[in-house]
Amino acid sequence: MTNLTSLAMRVANMDAMLAFYSQAFGVKFHAVDTYGIRSQFGEVNGITLKFVPIRDEADFKNFPVHQLGFVVPDVEAVIALALQHGGREEGKLIRNGARTEGAVRDPDGNTIELYSES
């Protein structure tokens, strides 16, 4: 059996990214020295989410954009948090019976798919 244990993301806007992921998804981050780079690690359902800072703007121009997906209690609340922390909404909310789907860009521009629990 294969299990995903960690996911590293290169981050330009560390403070905004930490605030958004902490508030929207309940991730509790802690500082980790990753070979001389002060990174932030947090846990999401047993997976370590690693935020590694981009060292300079030249790194940011061509860095890979990530796409994550989360099941959350309140899709609209997460969209509001994304907007509050410099992200943006992508497309319109889709309501399929009791299920709500949406998408946002986080403060660094990564796409996040959002699904309600129902």
Backbone as JSON Lines, residues from 0, in Angstrom:
{"i":0,"aa":"M","n":[0.84,-1.18,0.0],"ca":[0.0,0.0,0.0],"c":[0.89,1.24,0.0]}
{"i":1,"aa":"T","n":[0.57,2.21,-0.83],"ca":[1.32,3.45,-0.93],"c":[0.49,4.57,-0.28]}
{"i":2,"aa":"N","n":[1.15,5.39,0.52],"ca":[0.49,6.52,1.17],"c":[1.27,7.8,0.92]}
{"i":3,"aa":"L","n":[0.57,8.86,0.6],"ca":[1.18,10.18,0.5],"c":[1.42,10.68,1.92]}
{"i":4,"aa":"T","n":[2.66,11.06,2.25],"ca":[2.98,11.5,3.61],"c":[3.26,12.99,3.72]}
{"i":5,"aa":"S","n":[3.66,13.61,2.6],"ca":[3.94,15.05,2.66],"c":[3.76,15.68,1.29]}
{"i":6,"aa":"L","n":[3.54,17.0,1.34],"ca":[3.4,17.8,0.12],"c":[4.1,19.12,0.38]}
{"i":7,"aa":"A","n":[5.11,19.45,-0.43],"ca":[5.85,20.7,-0.28],"c":[5.37,21.7,-1.32]}
{"i":8,"aa":"M","n":[5.19,22.93,-0.88],"ca":[4.8,24.01,-1.77],"c":[5.8,25.15,-1.62]}
{"i":9,"aa":"R","n":[6.25,25.69,-2.73],"ca":[7.09,26.88,-2.69],"c":[6.19,28.08,-2.5]}
{"i":10,"aa":"V","n":[6.52,28.92,-1.54],"ca":[5.63,30.0,-1.11],"c":[6.33,31.35,-1.22]}
{"i":11,"aa":"A","n":[5.64,32.33,-1.79],"ca":[6.16,33.69,-1.88],"c":[5.6,34.57,-0.77]}
{"i":12,"aa":"N","n":[4.31,34.45,-0.48],"ca":[3.63,35.29,0.51],"c":[3.39,34.49,1.79]}
{"i":13,"aa":"M","n":[4.46,34.21,2.53],"ca":[4.4,33.28,3.66],"c":[3.35,33.67,4.7]}
{"i":14,"aa":"D","n":[3.34,34.92,5.16],"ca":[2.41,35.32,6.21],"c":[0.96,35.12,5.78]}
{"i":15,"aa":"A","n":[0.63,35.55,4.57],"ca":[-0.74,35.4,4.08],"c":[-1.09,33.93,3.88]}
{"i":16,"aa":"M","n":[-0.15,33.14,3.37],"ca":[-0.41,31.71,3.16],"c":[-0.64,31.0,4.49]}
{"i":17,"aa":"L","n":[0.18,31.31,5.51],"ca":[0.01,30.7,6.83],"c":[-1.34,31.07,7.42]}
{"i":18,"aa":"A","n":[-1.69,32.34,7.34],"ca":[-2.96,32.8,7.91],"c":[-4.13,32.13,7.19]}
{"i":19,"aa":"F","n":[-4.11,32.1,5.87],"ca":[-5.22,31.51,5.12],"c":[-5.37,30.02,5.41]}
{"i":20,"aa":"Y","n":[-4.29,29.24,5.27],"ca":[-4.39,27.79,5.47],"c":[-4.72,27.44,6.92]}
{"i":21,"aa":"S","n":[-4.26,28.24,7.87],"ca":[-4.59,28.02,9.28],"c":[-6.07,28.26,9.54]}
{"i":22,"aa":"Q","n":[-6.57,29.38,9.04],"ca":[-7.97,29.74,9.3],"c":[-8.94,28.91,8.47]}
{"i":23,"aa":"A","n":[-8.63,28.67,7.21],"ca":[-9.56,27.97,6.32],"c":[-9.59,26.47,6.57]}
{"i":24,"aa":"F","n":[-8.45,25.87,6.88],"ca":[-8.35,24.42,6.96],"c":[-7.88,23.9,8.31]}
{"i":25,"aa":"G","n":[-7.66,24.8,9.27],"ca":[-7.27,24.38,10.62],"c":[-5.86,23.84,10.73]}
{"i":26,"aa":"V","n":[-4.98,24.17,9.8],"ca":[-3.61,23.68,9.84],"c":[-2.83,24.46,10.9]}
{"i":27,"aa":"K","n":[-2.15,23.74,11.78],"ca":[-1.3,24.37,12.79],"c":[0.15,24.19,12.33]}
{"i":28,"aa":"F","n":[0.77,25.29,11.96],"ca":[2.13,25.25,11.43],"c":[3.17,25.45,12.52]}
{"i":29,"aa":"H","n":[4.36,24.93,12.28],"ca":[5.51,25.18,13.15],"c":[6.75,25.34,12.26]}
{"i":30,"aa":"A","n":[7.69,26.15,12.74],"ca":[8.9,26.45,11.97],"c":[9.83,25.23,11.96]}
{"i":31,"aa":"V","n":[10.43,24.98,10.79],"ca":[11.38,23.9,10.61],"c":[12.54,24.42,9.78]}
{"i":32,"aa":"D","n":[13.77,24.12,10.21],"ca":[14.95,24.48,9.44],"c":[15.17,23.41,8.38]}
{"i":33,"aa":"T","n":[14.95,23.77,7.11],"ca":[15.16,22.82,6.01],"c":[16.43,23.2,5.28]}
{"i":34,"aa":"Y","n":[17.53,22.68,5.77],"ca":[18.84,22.92,5.18],"c":[19.15,24.4,5.06]}
{"i":35,"aa":"G","n":[18.94,25.14,6.16],"ca":[19.24,26.56,6.2],"c":[18.12,27.47,5.76]}
{"i":36,"aa":"I","n":[17.0,26.91,5.37],"ca":[15.84,27.7,4.96],"c":[14.75,27.52,6.02]}
{"i":37,"aa":"R","n":[14.25,28.63,6.56],"ca":[13.21,28.55,7.58],"c":[11.86,28.31,6.91]}
{"i":38,"aa":"S","n":[11.39,27.07,7.0],"ca":[10.12,26.66,6.39],"c":[9.06,26.52,7.48]}
{"i":39,"aa":"Q","n":[7.84,26.27,7.05],"ca":[6.73,26.05,7.98],"c":[6.05,24.73,7.6]}
{"i":40,"aa":"F","n":[5.89,23.85,8.6],"ca":[5.26,22.55,8.38],"c":[3.98,22.48,9.2]}
{"i":41,"aa":"G","n":[2.96,21.85,8.63],"ca":[1.7,21.62,9.34],"c":[1.11,20.3,8.91]}
{"i":42,"aa":"E","n":[0.12,19.83,9.64],"ca":[-0.51,18.54,9.36],"c":[-1.94,18.72,8.84]}
{"i":43,"aa":"V","n":[-2.29,17.97,7.8],"ca":[-3.64,17.93,7.25],"c":[-4.02,16.46,7.12]}
{"i":44,"aa":"N","n":[-4.83,15.98,8.04],"ca":[-5.27,14.57,8.01],"c":[-4.12,13.59,7.81]}
{"i":45,"aa":"G","n":[-3.05,13.77,8.59],"ca":[-1.93,12.85,8.54],"c":[-0.92,13.13,7.44]}
{"i":46,"aa":"I","n":[-1.14,14.15,6.64],"ca":[-0.19,14.53,5.59],"c":[0.51,15.81,6.03]}
{"i":47,"aa":"T","n":[1.84,15.82,5.95],"ca":[2.6,17.01,6.3],"c":[2.59,17.97,5.13]}
{"i":48,"aa":"L","n":[2.06,19.17,5.36],"ca":[2.05,20.24,4.37],"c":[3.25,21.13,4.66]}
{"i":49,"aa":"K","n":[4.17,21.22,3.71],"ca":[5.43,21.95,3.9],"c":[5.4,23.22,3.05]}
{"i":50,"aa":"F","n":[5.5,24.36,3.7],"ca":[5.62,25.63,3.01],"c":[7.09,26.04,3.04]}
{"i":51,"aa":"V","n":[7.71,26.09,1.88],"ca":[9.12,26.44,1.74],"c":[9.21,27.78,1.04]}
{"i":52,"aa":"P","n":[9.83,28.78,1.67],"ca":[9.85,30.11,1.05],"c":[10.66,30.15,-0.24]}
{"i":53,"aa":"I","n":[10.16,30.93,-1.16],"ca":[10.91,31.22,-2.38],"c":[11.93,32.28,-2.01]}
{"i":54,"aa":"R","n":[13.16,32.07,-2.41],"ca":[14.24,32.94,-1.95],"c":[14.25,34.32,-2.59]}
{"i":55,"aa":"D","n":[13.83,34.44,-3.83],"ca":[13.81,35.76,-4.46],"c":[12.74,35.79,-5.55]}
{"i":56,"aa":"E","n":[12.44,36.96,-6.04],"ca":[11.38,37.13,-7.04],"c":[11.66,36.35,-8.33]}
{"i":57,"aa":"A","n":[12.93,36.17,-8.68],"ca":[13.25,35.4,-9.9],"c":[12.74,33.97,-9.75]}
{"i":58,"aa":"D","n":[12.83,33.4,-8.56],"ca":[12.29,32.06,-8.3],"c":[10.78,32.03,-8.53]}
{"i":59,"aa":"F","n":[10.09,33.11,-8.15],"ca":[8.64,33.13,-8.16],"c":[8.07,33.14,-9.58]}
{"i":60,"aa":"K","n":[8.76,33.76,-10.51],"ca":[8.22,33.93,-11.87],"c":[7.88,32.61,-12.55]}
{"i":61,"aa":"N","n":[8.68,31.59,-12.35],"ca":[8.44,30.33,-13.05],"c":[8.14,29.16,-12.12]}
{"i":62,"aa":"F","n":[7.78,29.43,-10.87],"ca":[7.56,28.32,-9.96],"c":[6.27,27.59,-10.33]}
{"i":63,"aa":"P","n":[6.21,26.3,-10.05],"ca":[5.01,25.54,-10.42],"c":[3.82,25.95,-9.56]}
{"i":64,"aa":"V","n":[2.66,26.06,-10.2],"ca":[1.44,26.36,-9.48],"c":[0.81,25.03,-9.08]}
{"i":65,"aa":"H","n":[0.38,24.94,-7.84],"ca":[-0.19,23.72,-7.3],"c":[-1.71,23.78,-7.35]}
{"i":66,"aa":"Q","n":[-2.35,22.63,-7.36],"ca":[-3.8,22.56,-7.27],"c":[-4.16,21.52,-6.22]}
{"i":67,"aa":"L","n":[-4.8,22.0,-5.16],"ca":[-5.21,21.14,-4.05],"c":[-6.72,21.02,-4.04]}
{"i":68,"aa":"G","n":[-7.24,20.04,-3.34],"ca":[-8.67,19.88,-3.16],"c":[-8.97,19.58,-1.7]}
{"i":69,"aa":"F","n":[-9.98,20.24,-1.14],"ca":[-10.35,20.04,0.26],"c":[-11.85,19.85,0.38]}
{"i":70,"aa":"V","n":[-12.26,18.96,1.26],"ca":[-13.65,18.87,1.72],"c":[-13.72,19.72,2.97]}
{"i":71,"aa":"V","n":[-14.64,20.68,3.01],"ca":[-14.73,21.63,4.12],"c":[-16.19,21.74,4.6]}
{"i":72,"aa":"P","n":[-16.38,22.16,5.85],"ca":[-17.75,22.32,6.35],"c":[-18.52,23.44,5.66]}
{"i":73,"aa":"D","n":[-17.82,24.52,5.23],"ca":[-18.49,25.69,4.68],"c":[-17.65,26.28,3.54]}
{"i":74,"aa":"V","n":[-18.02,25.94,2.31],"ca":[-17.29,26.39,1.12],"c":[-17.26,27.92,1.05]}
{"i":75,"aa":"E","n":[-18.38,28.56,1.31],"ca":[-18.45,30.01,1.2],"c":[-17.56,30.71,2.24]}
{"i":76,"aa":"A","n":[-17.42,30.12,3.42],"ca":[-16.54,30.7,4.44],"c":[-15.08,30.64,3.99]}
{"i":77,"aa":"V","n":[-14.68,29.55,3.34],"ca":[-13.3,29.43,2.85],"c":[-13.06,30.43,1.72]}
{"i":78,"aa":"I","n":[-14.04,30.62,0.86],"ca":[-13.91,31.62,-0.21],"c":[-13.71,33.01,0.41]}
{"i":79,"aa":"A","n":[-14.49,33.33,1.44],"ca":[-14.35,34.63,2.11],"c":[-12.96,34.78,2.72]}
{"i":80,"aa":"L","n":[-12.42,33.72,3.31],"ca":[-11.07,33.78,3.88],"c":[-10.02,33.98,2.78]}
{"i":81,"aa":"A","n":[-10.2,33.32,1.65],"ca":[-9.26,33.51,0.54],"c":[-9.23,34.97,0.12]}
{"i":82,"aa":"L","n":[-10.4,35.57,-0.02],"ca":[-10.48,36.99,-0.4],"c":[-9.82,37.87,0.65]}
{"i":83,"aa":"Q","n":[-10.05,37.56,1.92],"ca":[-9.48,38.35,3.03],"c":[-7.96,38.32,3.02]}
{"i":84,"aa":"H","n":[-7.37,37.21,2.57],"ca":[-5.91,37.06,2.61],"c":[-5.24,37.27,1.26]}
{"i":85,"aa":"G","n":[-5.94,37.89,0.32],"ca":[-5.32,38.24,-0.96],"c":[-5.54,37.23,-2.07]}
{"i":86,"aa":"G","n":[-6.35,36.21,-1.83],"ca":[-6.68,35.26,-2.88],"c":[-7.86,35.77,-3.68]}
{"i":87,"aa":"R","n":[-8.42,34.9,-4.51],"ca":[-9.6,35.3,-5.29],"c":[-10.45,34.07,-5.61]}
{"i":88,"aa":"E","n":[-11.72,34.34,-5.87],"ca":[-12.64,33.27,-6.23],"c":[-12.44,32.91,-7.69]}
{"i":89,"aa":"E","n":[-12.55,31.63,-8.0],"ca":[-12.44,31.14,-9.38],"c":[-13.81,30.6,-9.79]}
{"i":90,"aa":"G","n":[-14.43,31.21,-10.76],"ca":[-15.72,30.72,-11.23],"c":[-16.84,30.96,-10.23]}
{"i":91,"aa":"K","n":[-17.94,30.28,-10.44],"ca":[-19.13,30.42,-9.61],"c":[-19.31,29.19,-8.75]}
{"i":92,"aa":"L","n":[-20.02,29.35,-7.64],"ca":[-20.39,28.21,-6.81],"c":[-21.32,27.29,-7.59]}
{"i":93,"aa":"I","n":[-21.16,26.02,-7.39],"ca":[-22.05,25.02,-7.99],"c":[-22.77,24.33,-6.84]}
{"i":94,"aa":"R","n":[-24.08,24.31,-6.92],"ca":[-24.88,23.62,-5.91],"c":[-25.52,22.42,-6.58]}
{"i":95,"aa":"N","n":[-25.24,21.27,-6.01],"ca":[-25.76,20.01,-6.54],"c":[-26.47,19.31,-5.39]}
{"i":96,"aa":"G","n":[-27.76,19.62,-5.21],"ca":[-28.48,19.11,-4.05],"c":[-27.92,19.76,-2.8]}
{"i":97,"aa":"A","n":[-27.53,18.93,-1.83],"ca":[-26.96,19.45,-0.57],"c":[-25.47,19.75,-0.7]}
{"i":98,"aa":"R","n":[-24.86,19.34,-1.8],"ca":[-23.41,19.52,-1.98],"c":[-23.11,20.85,-2.67]}
{"i":99,"aa":"T","n":[-22.09,21.55,-2.15],"ca":[-21.62,22.8,-2.74],"c":[-20.19,22.6,-3.21]}
{"i":100,"aa":"E","n":[-19.88,23.12,-4.39],"ca":[-18.52,23.07,-4.94],"c":[-18.1,24.47,-5.34]}
{"i":101,"aa":"G","n":[-16.83,24.76,-5.15],"ca":[-16.3,26.05,-5.55],"c":[-14.79,25.95,-5.73]}
{"i":102,"aa":"A","n":[-14.19,27.06,-6.09],"ca":[-12.74,27.09,-6.25],"c":[-12.23,28.49,-5.94]}
{"i":103,"aa":"V","n":[-11.03,28.54,-5.38],"ca":[-10.37,29.8,-5.08],"c":[-8.92,29.72,-5.5]}
{"i":104,"aa":"R","n":[-8.3,30.87,-5.55],"ca":[-6.84,30.97,-5.64],"c":[-6.36,31.41,-4.26]}
{"i":105,"aa":"D","n":[-5.34,30.73,-3.74],"ca":[-4.79,31.13,-2.44],"c":[-3.93,32.38,-2.62]}
{"i":106,"aa":"P","n":[-3.34,32.93,-1.55],"ca":[-2.56,34.17,-1.68],"c":[-1.4,34.09,-2.68]}
{"i":107,"aa":"D","n":[-0.9,32.88,-2.97],"ca":[0.18,32.74,-3.94],"c":[-0.32,32.4,-5.34]}
{"i":108,"aa":"G","n":[-1.62,32.24,-5.53],"ca":[-2.17,31.96,-6.85],"c":[-2.44,30.5,-7.14]}
{"i":109,"aa":"N","n":[-2.2,29.6,-6.18],"ca":[-2.51,28.19,-6.37],"c":[-4.03,27.99,-6.36]}
{"i":110,"aa":"T","n":[-4.51,27.09,-7.19],"ca":[-5.94,26.79,-7.23],"c":[-6.28,25.79,-6.14]}
{"i":111,"aa":"I","n":[-7.41,26.03,-5.47],"ca":[-7.91,25.09,-4.47],"c":[-9.36,24.77,-4.81]}
{"i":112,"aa":"E","n":[-9.62,23.49,-5.03],"ca":[-10.99,23.02,-5.24],"c":[-11.62,22.82,-3.86]}
{"i":113,"aa":"L","n":[-12.86,23.26,-3.71],"ca":[-13.55,23.16,-2.42],"c":[-14.84,22.38,-2.61]}
{"i":114,"aa":"Y","n":[-15.09,21.45,-1.69],"ca":[-16.29,20.62,-1.72],"c":[-16.89,20.61,-0.33]}
{"i":115,"aa":"S","n":[-18.2,20.72,-0.25],"ca":[-18.85,20.62,1.06],"c":[-18.89,19.16,1.48]}
{"i":116,"aa":"E","n":[-19.11,18.95,2.77],"ca":[-19.12,17.59,3.32],"c":[-20.33,16.8,2.85]}
{"i":117,"aa":"S","n":[-21.44,17.47,2.54],"ca":[-22.67,16.76,2.15],"c":[-22.68,16.46,0.67]}
